[in-house]
mmCIF file with all atom_site columns, C-alpha atoms in Angstrom:
data_model
loop_
_atom_site.group_PDB
_atom_site.id
_atom_site.type_symbol
_atom_site.label_atom_id
_atom_site.label_alt_id
_atom_site.label_comp_id
_atom_site.label_asym_id
_atom_site.label_entity_id
_atom_site.label_seq_id
_atom_site.pdbx_PDB_ins_code
_atom_site.Cartn_x
_atom_site.Cartn_y
_atom_site.Cartn_z
_atom_site.occupancy
_atom_site.B_iso_or_equiv
_atom_site.pdbx_formal_charge
_atom_site.auth_seq_id
_atom_site.auth_comp_id
_atom_site.auth_asym_id
_atom_site.auth_atom_id
_atom_site.pdbx_PDB_model_num
ATOM 1   C CA . UNK A 1 1   ? 4.210  -31.884 -66.675 1.00 0.00 ? 648 UNK A CA 1
ATOM 2   C CA . UNK A 1 2   ? 1.766  -28.617 -68.284 1.00 0.00 ? 649 UNK A CA 1
ATOM 3   C CA . UNK A 1 3   ? 2.085  -24.854 -67.802 1.00 0.00 ? 650 UNK A CA 1
ATOM 4   C CA . UNK A 1 4   ? 4.996  -23.111 -66.003 1.00 0.00 ? 651 UNK A CA 1
ATOM 5   C CA . UNK A 1 5   ? 6.449  -19.684 -65.356 1.00 0.00 ? 652 UNK A CA 1
ATOM 6   C CA . UNK A 1 6   ? 10.306 -19.533 -65.429 1.00 0.00 ? 653 UNK A CA 1
ATOM 7   C CA . UNK A 1 7   ? 12.747 -16.401 -66.052 1.00 0.00 ? 654 UNK A CA 1
ATOM 8   C CA . UNK A 1 8   ? 15.093 -15.798 -68.830 1.00 0.00 ? 655 UNK A CA 1
ATOM 9   C CA . UNK A 1 9   ? 17.437 -13.128 -67.259 1.00 0.00 ? 656 UNK A CA 1
ATOM 10  C CA . UNK A 1 10  ? 15.141 -10.061 -65.506 1.00 0.00 ? 657 UNK A CA 1
ATOM 11  C CA . UNK A 1 11  ? 12.076 -11.447 -68.051 1.00 0.00 ? 658 UNK A CA 1
ATOM 12  C CA . UNK A 1 12  ? 9.137  -13.894 -66.770 1.00 0.00 ? 659 UNK A CA 1
ATOM 13  C CA . UNK A 1 13  ? 8.223  -16.616 -69.450 1.00 0.00 ? 660 UNK A CA 1
ATOM 14  C CA . UNK A 1 14  ? 4.995  -18.821 -69.769 1.00 0.00 ? 661 UNK A CA 1
ATOM 15  C CA . UNK A 1 15  ? 5.577  -22.177 -70.842 1.00 0.00 ? 662 UNK A CA 1
ATOM 16  C CA . UNK A 1 16  ? 3.604  -25.182 -71.647 1.00 0.00 ? 663 UNK A CA 1
ATOM 17  C CA . UNK A 1 17  ? 4.803  -28.813 -73.337 1.00 0.00 ? 664 UNK A CA 1
ATOM 18  C CA . UNK A 1 18  ? 2.650  -31.244 -74.096 1.00 0.00 ? 665 UNK A CA 1
ATOM 19  C CA . UNK A 1 19  ? 2.214  -34.981 -75.343 1.00 0.00 ? 666 UNK A CA 1
ATOM 20  C CA . UNK A 1 20  ? -0.350 -37.014 -76.939 1.00 0.00 ? 667 UNK A CA 1
ATOM 21  C CA . UNK A 1 21  ? -0.159 -40.310 -79.080 1.00 0.00 ? 668 UNK A CA 1
ATOM 22  C CA . UNK A 1 22  ? 2.114  -39.168 -82.161 1.00 0.00 ? 669 UNK A CA 1
ATOM 23  C CA . UNK A 1 23  ? 2.236  -36.024 -80.798 1.00 0.00 ? 670 UNK A CA 1
ATOM 24  C CA . UNK A 1 24  ? 4.780  -34.007 -78.896 1.00 0.00 ? 671 UNK A CA 1
ATOM 25  C CA . UNK A 1 25  ? 5.013  -30.349 -78.414 1.00 0.00 ? 672 UNK A CA 1
ATOM 26  C CA . UNK A 1 26  ? 6.752  -26.854 -76.319 1.00 0.00 ? 673 UNK A CA 1
ATOM 27  C CA . UNK A 1 27  ? 5.864  -23.425 -76.010 1.00 0.00 ? 674 UNK A CA 1
ATOM 28  C CA . UNK A 1 28  ? 7.877  -20.324 -74.370 1.00 0.00 ? 675 UNK A CA 1
ATOM 29  C CA . UNK A 1 29  ? 6.510  -17.148 -74.918 1.00 0.00 ? 676 UNK A CA 1
ATOM 30  C CA . UNK A 1 30  ? 8.030  -13.929 -72.831 1.00 0.00 ? 677 UNK A CA 1
ATOM 31  C CA . UNK A 1 31  ? 4.808  -12.654 -71.128 1.00 0.00 ? 678 UNK A CA 1
ATOM 32  C CA . UNK A 1 32  ? 5.459  -8.681  -71.545 1.00 0.00 ? 679 UNK A CA 1
ATOM 33  C CA . UNK A 1 33  ? 7.706  -8.513  -74.778 1.00 0.00 ? 680 UNK A CA 1
ATOM 34  C CA . UNK A 1 34  ? 5.568  -10.190 -77.163 1.00 0.00 ? 681 UNK A CA 1
ATOM 35  C CA . UNK A 1 35  ? 8.085  -13.020 -78.438 1.00 0.00 ? 682 UNK A CA 1
ATOM 36  C CA . UNK A 1 36  ? 7.975  -16.567 -78.446 1.00 0.00 ? 683 UNK A CA 1
ATOM 37  C CA . UNK A 1 37  ? 8.919  -19.729 -79.552 1.00 0.00 ? 684 UNK A CA 1
ATOM 38  C CA . UNK A 1 38  ? 6.902  -23.122 -80.701 1.00 0.00 ? 685 UNK A CA 1
ATOM 39  C CA . UNK A 1 39  ? 8.247  -26.543 -81.297 1.00 0.00 ? 686 UNK A CA 1
ATOM 40  C CA . UNK A 1 40  ? 6.053  -29.214 -82.389 1.00 0.00 ? 687 UNK A CA 1
ATOM 41  C CA . UNK A 1 41  ? 6.445  -32.311 -84.048 1.00 0.00 ? 688 UNK A CA 1
ATOM 42  C CA . UNK A 1 42  ? 4.137  -35.693 -85.014 1.00 0.00 ? 689 UNK A CA 1
ATOM 43  C CA . UNK A 1 43  ? 6.313  -37.924 -83.237 1.00 0.00 ? 690 UNK A CA 1
ATOM 44  C CA . UNK A 1 44  ? 6.162  -40.024 -79.996 1.00 0.00 ? 691 UNK A CA 1
ATOM 45  C CA . UNK A 1 45  ? 9.742  -39.805 -79.430 1.00 0.00 ? 692 UNK A CA 1
ATOM 46  C CA . UNK A 1 46  ? 10.708 -35.995 -80.110 1.00 0.00 ? 693 UNK A CA 1
ATOM 47  C CA . UNK A 1 47  ? 11.538 -34.613 -76.730 1.00 0.00 ? 694 UNK A CA 1
ATOM 48  C CA . UNK A 1 48  ? 15.603 -34.468 -77.244 1.00 0.00 ? 695 UNK A CA 1
ATOM 49  C CA . UNK A 1 49  ? 14.978 -32.930 -80.940 1.00 0.00 ? 696 UNK A CA 1
ATOM 50  C CA . UNK A 1 50  ? 12.369 -30.434 -79.476 1.00 0.00 ? 697 UNK A CA 1
ATOM 51  C CA . UNK A 1 51  ? 15.118 -29.550 -76.714 1.00 0.00 ? 698 UNK A CA 1
ATOM 52  C CA . UNK A 1 52  ? 17.855 -29.003 -79.378 1.00 0.00 ? 699 UNK A CA 1
ATOM 53  C CA . UNK A 1 53  ? 15.540 -26.844 -81.737 1.00 0.00 ? 700 UNK A CA 1
ATOM 54  C CA . UNK A 1 54  ? 14.679 -24.868 -78.732 1.00 0.00 ? 701 UNK A CA 1
ATOM 55  C CA . UNK A 1 55  ? 18.606 -24.324 -77.541 1.00 0.00 ? 702 UNK A CA 1
ATOM 56  C CA . UNK A 1 56  ? 19.266 -23.273 -81.090 1.00 0.00 ? 703 UNK A CA 1
ATOM 57  C CA . UNK A 1 57  ? 16.477 -20.892 -81.581 1.00 0.00 ? 704 UNK A CA 1
ATOM 58  C CA . UNK A 1 58  ? 17.218 -19.239 -78.343 1.00 0.00 ? 705 UNK A CA 1
ATOM 59  C CA . UNK A 1 59  ? 20.824 -19.185 -78.481 1.00 0.00 ? 706 UNK A CA 1
ATOM 60  C CA . UNK A 1 60  ? 20.448 -17.259 -82.419 1.00 0.00 ? 707 UNK A CA 1
ATOM 61  C CA . UNK A 1 61  ? 17.788 -14.915 -81.205 1.00 0.00 ? 708 UNK A CA 1
ATOM 62  C CA . UNK A 1 62  ? 19.852 -14.410 -77.622 1.00 0.00 ? 709 UNK A CA 1
ATOM 63  C CA . UNK A 1 63  ? 16.591 -14.985 -75.989 1.00 0.00 ? 710 UNK A CA 1
ATOM 64  C CA . UNK A 1 64  ? 18.386 -17.056 -72.744 1.00 0.00 ? 711 UNK A CA 1
ATOM 65  C CA . UNK A 1 65  ? 15.711 -19.695 -72.264 1.00 0.00 ? 712 UNK A CA 1
ATOM 66  C CA . UNK A 1 66  ? 17.164 -22.817 -73.661 1.00 0.00 ? 713 UNK A CA 1
ATOM 67  C CA . UNK A 1 67  ? 21.282 -23.317 -72.493 1.00 0.00 ? 714 UNK A CA 1
ATOM 68  C CA . UNK A 1 68  ? 23.109 -26.289 -73.208 1.00 0.00 ? 715 UNK A CA 1
ATOM 69  C CA . UNK A 1 69  ? 24.093 -28.470 -70.348 1.00 0.00 ? 716 UNK A CA 1
ATOM 70  C CA . UNK A 1 70  ? 27.643 -29.234 -69.350 1.00 0.00 ? 717 UNK A CA 1
ATOM 71  C CA . UNK A 1 71  ? 28.090 -32.367 -67.348 1.00 0.00 ? 718 UNK A CA 1
ATOM 72  C CA . UNK A 1 72  ? 30.844 -33.245 -65.696 1.00 0.00 ? 719 UNK A CA 1
ATOM 73  C CA . UNK A 1 73  ? 30.733 -36.875 -65.049 1.00 0.00 ? 720 UNK A CA 1
ATOM 74  C CA . UNK A 1 74  ? 32.315 -38.946 -62.367 1.00 0.00 ? 721 UNK A CA 1
ATOM 75  C CA . UNK A 1 75  ? 32.665 -42.762 -62.574 1.00 0.00 ? 722 UNK A CA 1
ATOM 76  C CA . UNK A 1 76  ? 30.515 -44.889 -60.537 1.00 0.00 ? 723 UNK A CA 1
ATOM 77  C CA . UNK A 1 77  ? 30.824 -48.800 -60.560 1.00 0.00 ? 724 UNK A CA 1
ATOM 78  C CA . UNK A 1 78  ? 28.130 -50.964 -61.160 1.00 0.00 ? 725 UNK A CA 1
ATOM 79  C CA . UNK A 1 79  ? 27.438 -51.992 -57.838 1.00 0.00 ? 726 UNK A CA 1
ATOM 80  C CA . UNK A 1 80  ? 26.537 -48.254 -56.819 1.00 0.00 ? 727 UNK A CA 1
ATOM 81  C CA . UNK A 1 81  ? 24.738 -47.687 -60.086 1.00 0.00 ? 728 UNK A CA 1
ATOM 82  C CA . UNK A 1 82  ? 22.965 -50.859 -58.688 1.00 0.00 ? 729 UNK A CA 1
ATOM 83  C CA . UNK A 1 83  ? 21.653 -48.907 -55.940 1.00 0.00 ? 730 UNK A CA 1
ATOM 84  C CA . UNK A 1 84  ? 19.520 -46.690 -57.654 1.00 0.00 ? 731 UNK A CA 1
ATOM 85  C CA . UNK A 1 85  ? 17.771 -48.577 -59.809 1.00 0.00 ? 732 UNK A CA 1
ATOM 86  C CA . UNK A 1 86  ? 13.944 -49.712 -59.515 1.00 0.00 ? 733 UNK A CA 1
ATOM 87  C CA . UNK A 1 87  ? 10.642 -47.794 -59.721 1.00 0.00 ? 734 UNK A CA 1
ATOM 88  C CA . UNK A 1 88  ? 10.237 -44.345 -58.511 1.00 0.00 ? 735 UNK A CA 1
ATOM 89  C CA . UNK A 1 89  ? 6.904  -42.720 -58.064 1.00 0.00 ? 736 UNK A CA 1
ATOM 90  C CA . UNK A 1 90  ? 5.774  -39.060 -58.344 1.00 0.00 ? 737 UNK A CA 1
ATOM 91  C CA . UNK A 1 91  ? 4.152  -37.652 -55.039 1.00 0.00 ? 738 UNK A CA 1
ATOM 92  C CA . UNK A 1 92  ? 4.175  -33.854 -55.836 1.00 0.00 ? 739 UNK A CA 1
ATOM 93  C CA . UNK A 1 93  ? 0.716  -32.687 -56.620 1.00 0.00 ? 740 UNK A CA 1
ATOM 94  C CA . UNK A 1 94  ? 1.332  -31.519 -60.475 1.00 0.00 ? 741 UNK A CA 1
ATOM 95  C CA . UNK A 1 95  ? -2.433 -32.738 -61.458 1.00 0.00 ? 742 UNK A CA 1
ATOM 96  C CA . UNK A 1 96  ? -1.336 -35.952 -63.397 1.00 0.00 ? 743 UNK A CA 1
ATOM 97  C CA . UNK A 1 97  ? -4.276 -38.123 -63.556 1.00 0.00 ? 744 UNK A CA 1
ATOM 98  C CA . UNK A 1 98  ? -3.102 -41.635 -62.389 1.00 0.00 ? 745 UNK A CA 1
ATOM 99  C CA . UNK A 1 99  ? 0.289  -42.616 -60.786 1.00 0.00 ? 746 UNK A CA 1
ATOM 100 C CA . UNK A 1 100 ? 3.446  -41.073 -62.343 1.00 0.00 ? 747 UNK A CA 1
ATOM 101 C CA . UNK A 1 101 ? 6.155  -44.095 -62.331 1.00 0.00 ? 748 UNK A CA 1
ATOM 102 C CA . UNK A 1 102 ? 9.622  -43.840 -63.667 1.00 0.00 ? 749 UNK A CA 1
ATOM 103 C CA . UNK A 1 103 ? 11.781 -46.776 -63.851 1.00 0.00 ? 750 UNK A CA 1
ATOM 104 C CA . UNK A 1 104 ? 15.643 -47.012 -63.403 1.00 0.00 ? 751 UNK A CA 1
ATOM 105 C CA . UNK A 1 105 ? 17.548 -49.382 -65.149 1.00 0.00 ? 752 UNK A CA 1
ATOM 106 C CA . UNK A 1 106 ? 20.689 -50.297 -66.113 1.00 0.00 ? 753 UNK A CA 1
ATOM 107 C CA . UNK A 1 107 ? 21.561 -50.815 -69.452 1.00 0.00 ? 754 UNK A CA 1
ATOM 108 C CA . UNK A 1 108 ? 24.634 -51.096 -71.179 1.00 0.00 ? 755 UNK A CA 1
ATOM 109 C CA . UNK A 1 109 ? 26.440 -50.175 -68.290 1.00 0.00 ? 756 UNK A CA 1
ATOM 110 C CA . UNK A 1 110 ? 25.303 -46.801 -67.764 1.00 0.00 ? 757 UNK A CA 1
ATOM 111 C CA . UNK A 1 111 ? 21.815 -45.936 -65.793 1.00 0.00 ? 758 UNK A CA 1
ATOM 112 C CA . UNK A 1 112 ? 18.717 -45.169 -67.964 1.00 0.00 ? 759 UNK A CA 1
ATOM 113 C CA . UNK A 1 113 ? 15.584 -43.367 -67.288 1.00 0.00 ? 760 UNK A CA 1
ATOM 114 C CA . UNK A 1 114 ? 12.225 -44.849 -68.293 1.00 0.00 ? 761 UNK A CA 1
ATOM 115 C CA . UNK A 1 115 ? 9.171  -42.454 -67.914 1.00 0.00 ? 762 UNK A CA 1
ATOM 116 C CA . UNK A 1 116 ? 5.484  -42.928 -68.763 1.00 0.00 ? 763 UNK A CA 1
ATOM 117 C CA . UNK A 1 117 ? 5.129  -40.279 -71.319 1.00 0.00 ? 764 UNK A CA 1
ATOM 118 C CA . UNK A 1 118 ? 8.619  -41.559 -73.126 1.00 0.00 ? 765 UNK A CA 1
ATOM 119 C CA . UNK A 1 119 ? 8.860  -44.213 -75.088 1.00 0.00 ? 766 UNK A CA 1
ATOM 120 C CA . UNK A 1 120 ? 12.320 -43.399 -75.291 1.00 0.00 ? 767 UNK A CA 1
ATOM 121 C CA . UNK A 1 121 ? 14.899 -44.040 -72.692 1.00 0.00 ? 768 UNK A CA 1
ATOM 122 C CA . UNK A 1 122 ? 16.758 -41.346 -71.140 1.00 0.00 ? 769 UNK A CA 1
ATOM 123 C CA . UNK A 1 123 ? 20.426 -41.772 -69.802 1.00 0.00 ? 770 UNK A CA 1
ATOM 124 C CA . UNK A 1 124 ? 21.277 -40.377 -66.587 1.00 0.00 ? 771 UNK A CA 1
ATOM 125 C CA . UNK A 1 125 ? 25.161 -39.531 -66.523 1.00 0.00 ? 772 UNK A CA 1
ATOM 126 C CA . UNK A 1 126 ? 26.402 -39.437 -62.640 1.00 0.00 ? 773 UNK A CA 1
ATOM 127 C CA . UNK A 1 127 ? 27.996 -35.812 -61.331 1.00 0.00 ? 774 UNK A CA 1
ATOM 128 C CA . UNK A 1 128 ? 28.391 -36.968 -57.884 1.00 0.00 ? 775 UNK A CA 1
ATOM 129 C CA . UNK A 1 129 ? 28.292 -40.016 -55.731 1.00 0.00 ? 776 UNK A CA 1
ATOM 130 C CA . UNK A 1 130 ? 24.137 -39.609 -55.829 1.00 0.00 ? 777 UNK A CA 1
ATOM 131 C CA . UNK A 1 131 ? 23.601 -36.806 -57.835 1.00 0.00 ? 778 UNK A CA 1
ATOM 132 C CA . UNK A 1 132 ? 22.318 -37.135 -61.788 1.00 0.00 ? 779 UNK A CA 1
ATOM 133 C CA . UNK A 1 133 ? 21.979 -35.263 -65.039 1.00 0.00 ? 780 UNK A CA 1
ATOM 134 C CA . UNK A 1 134 ? 19.453 -36.234 -67.505 1.00 0.00 ? 781 UNK A CA 1
ATOM 135 C CA . UNK A 1 135 ? 20.865 -36.068 -71.034 1.00 0.00 ? 782 UNK A CA 1
ATOM 136 C CA . UNK A 1 136 ? 17.477 -35.832 -72.417 1.00 0.00 ? 783 UNK A CA 1
ATOM 137 C CA . UNK A 1 137 ? 16.335 -32.892 -70.615 1.00 0.00 ? 784 UNK A CA 1
ATOM 138 C CA . UNK A 1 138 ? 19.264 -31.784 -68.600 1.00 0.00 ? 785 UNK A CA 1
ATOM 139 C CA . UNK A 1 139 ? 16.997 -31.998 -65.362 1.00 0.00 ? 786 UNK A CA 1
ATOM 140 C CA . UNK A 1 140 ? 18.915 -32.817 -62.091 1.00 0.00 ? 787 UNK A CA 1
ATOM 141 C CA . UNK A 1 141 ? 18.174 -35.921 -60.019 1.00 0.00 ? 788 UNK A CA 1
ATOM 142 C CA . UNK A 1 142 ? 19.445 -35.800 -56.531 1.00 0.00 ? 789 UNK A CA 1
ATOM 143 C CA . UNK A 1 143 ? 18.745 -39.224 -54.506 1.00 0.00 ? 790 UNK A CA 1
ATOM 144 C CA . UNK A 1 144 ? 18.574 -39.203 -50.893 1.00 0.00 ? 791 UNK A CA 1
ATOM 145 C CA . UNK A 1 145 ? 19.613 -42.162 -48.594 1.00 0.00 ? 792 UNK A CA 1
ATOM 146 C CA . UNK A 1 146 ? 16.979 -42.976 -45.961 1.00 0.00 ? 793 UNK A CA 1
ATOM 147 C CA . UNK A 1 147 ? 17.284 -44.538 -42.239 1.00 0.00 ? 794 UNK A CA 1
ATOM 148 C CA . UNK A 1 148 ? 18.498 -47.657 -43.591 1.00 0.00 ? 795 UNK A CA 1
ATOM 149 C CA . UNK A 1 149 ? 21.080 -46.385 -45.977 1.00 0.00 ? 796 UNK A CA 1
ATOM 150 C CA . UNK A 1 150 ? 18.853 -47.298 -48.735 1.00 0.00 ? 797 UNK A CA 1
ATOM 151 C CA . UNK A 1 151 ? 18.601 -44.121 -51.501 1.00 0.00 ? 798 UNK A CA 1
ATOM 152 C CA . UNK A 1 152 ? 14.478 -44.323 -51.335 1.00 0.00 ? 799 UNK A CA 1
ATOM 153 C CA . UNK A 1 153 ? 13.868 -40.501 -51.831 1.00 0.00 ? 800 UNK A CA 1
ATOM 154 C CA . UNK A 1 154 ? 14.603 -38.812 -55.189 1.00 0.00 ? 801 UNK A CA 1
ATOM 155 C CA . UNK A 1 155 ? 14.130 -34.963 -56.059 1.00 0.00 ? 802 UNK A CA 1
ATOM 156 C CA . UNK A 1 156 ? 13.982 -33.737 -59.386 1.00 0.00 ? 803 UNK A CA 1
ATOM 157 C CA . UNK A 1 157 ? 14.290 -30.401 -60.571 1.00 0.00 ? 804 UNK A CA 1
ATOM 158 C CA . UNK A 1 158 ? 15.105 -28.966 -57.098 1.00 0.00 ? 805 UNK A CA 1
ATOM 159 C CA . UNK A 1 159 ? 10.877 -29.672 -57.233 1.00 0.00 ? 806 UNK A CA 1
ATOM 160 C CA . UNK A 1 160 ? 10.014 -32.688 -58.261 1.00 0.00 ? 807 UNK A CA 1
ATOM 161 C CA . UNK A 1 161 ? 9.691  -35.444 -55.636 1.00 0.00 ? 808 UNK A CA 1
ATOM 162 C CA . UNK A 1 162 ? 9.344  -39.257 -56.006 1.00 0.00 ? 809 UNK A CA 1
ATOM 163 C CA . UNK A 1 163 ? 9.994  -42.191 -54.024 1.00 0.00 ? 810 UNK A CA 1
ATOM 164 C CA . UNK A 1 164 ? 10.606 -45.937 -54.558 1.00 0.00 ? 811 UNK A CA 1
ATOM 165 C CA . UNK A 1 165 ? 8.333  -48.463 -54.766 1.00 0.00 ? 812 UNK A CA 1
ATOM 166 C CA . UNK A 1 166 ? 10.032 -51.420 -55.801 1.00 0.00 ? 813 UNK A CA 1
#
């Protein structure tokens, strides 16, 4: 969702991803090393491909910026999956113009996510009873129950807070 700072080992990394109609990109550069990478595409659904390319570049050059995510999945029943379906609205202020709403649905007995910037659905794989990993981004999705025992609270990547709206 725009510019960010991260660490790769002891190095500070500046990042910026972007998406417009027909265009997707991601940029990462070491702040003090004069090294970086940019991957651009002329497609709307290139996020996963860009991620894989950045992992390959990082591994090849030993950059340490992007790594493969190992997912140790657990099995949930369809009834357990249903507790997580619905629409969730981002309440963390990230400067997004308008409401950023994701929709979680069960498709082919898997939990899938549709986000506003992607035409393609992302698969969310359970690693615990209320923790999922996106196979597209590698982001962690942690659901929390409210006082009524419903999963109405969601935190993504330990920084983006969502609430159920439907």
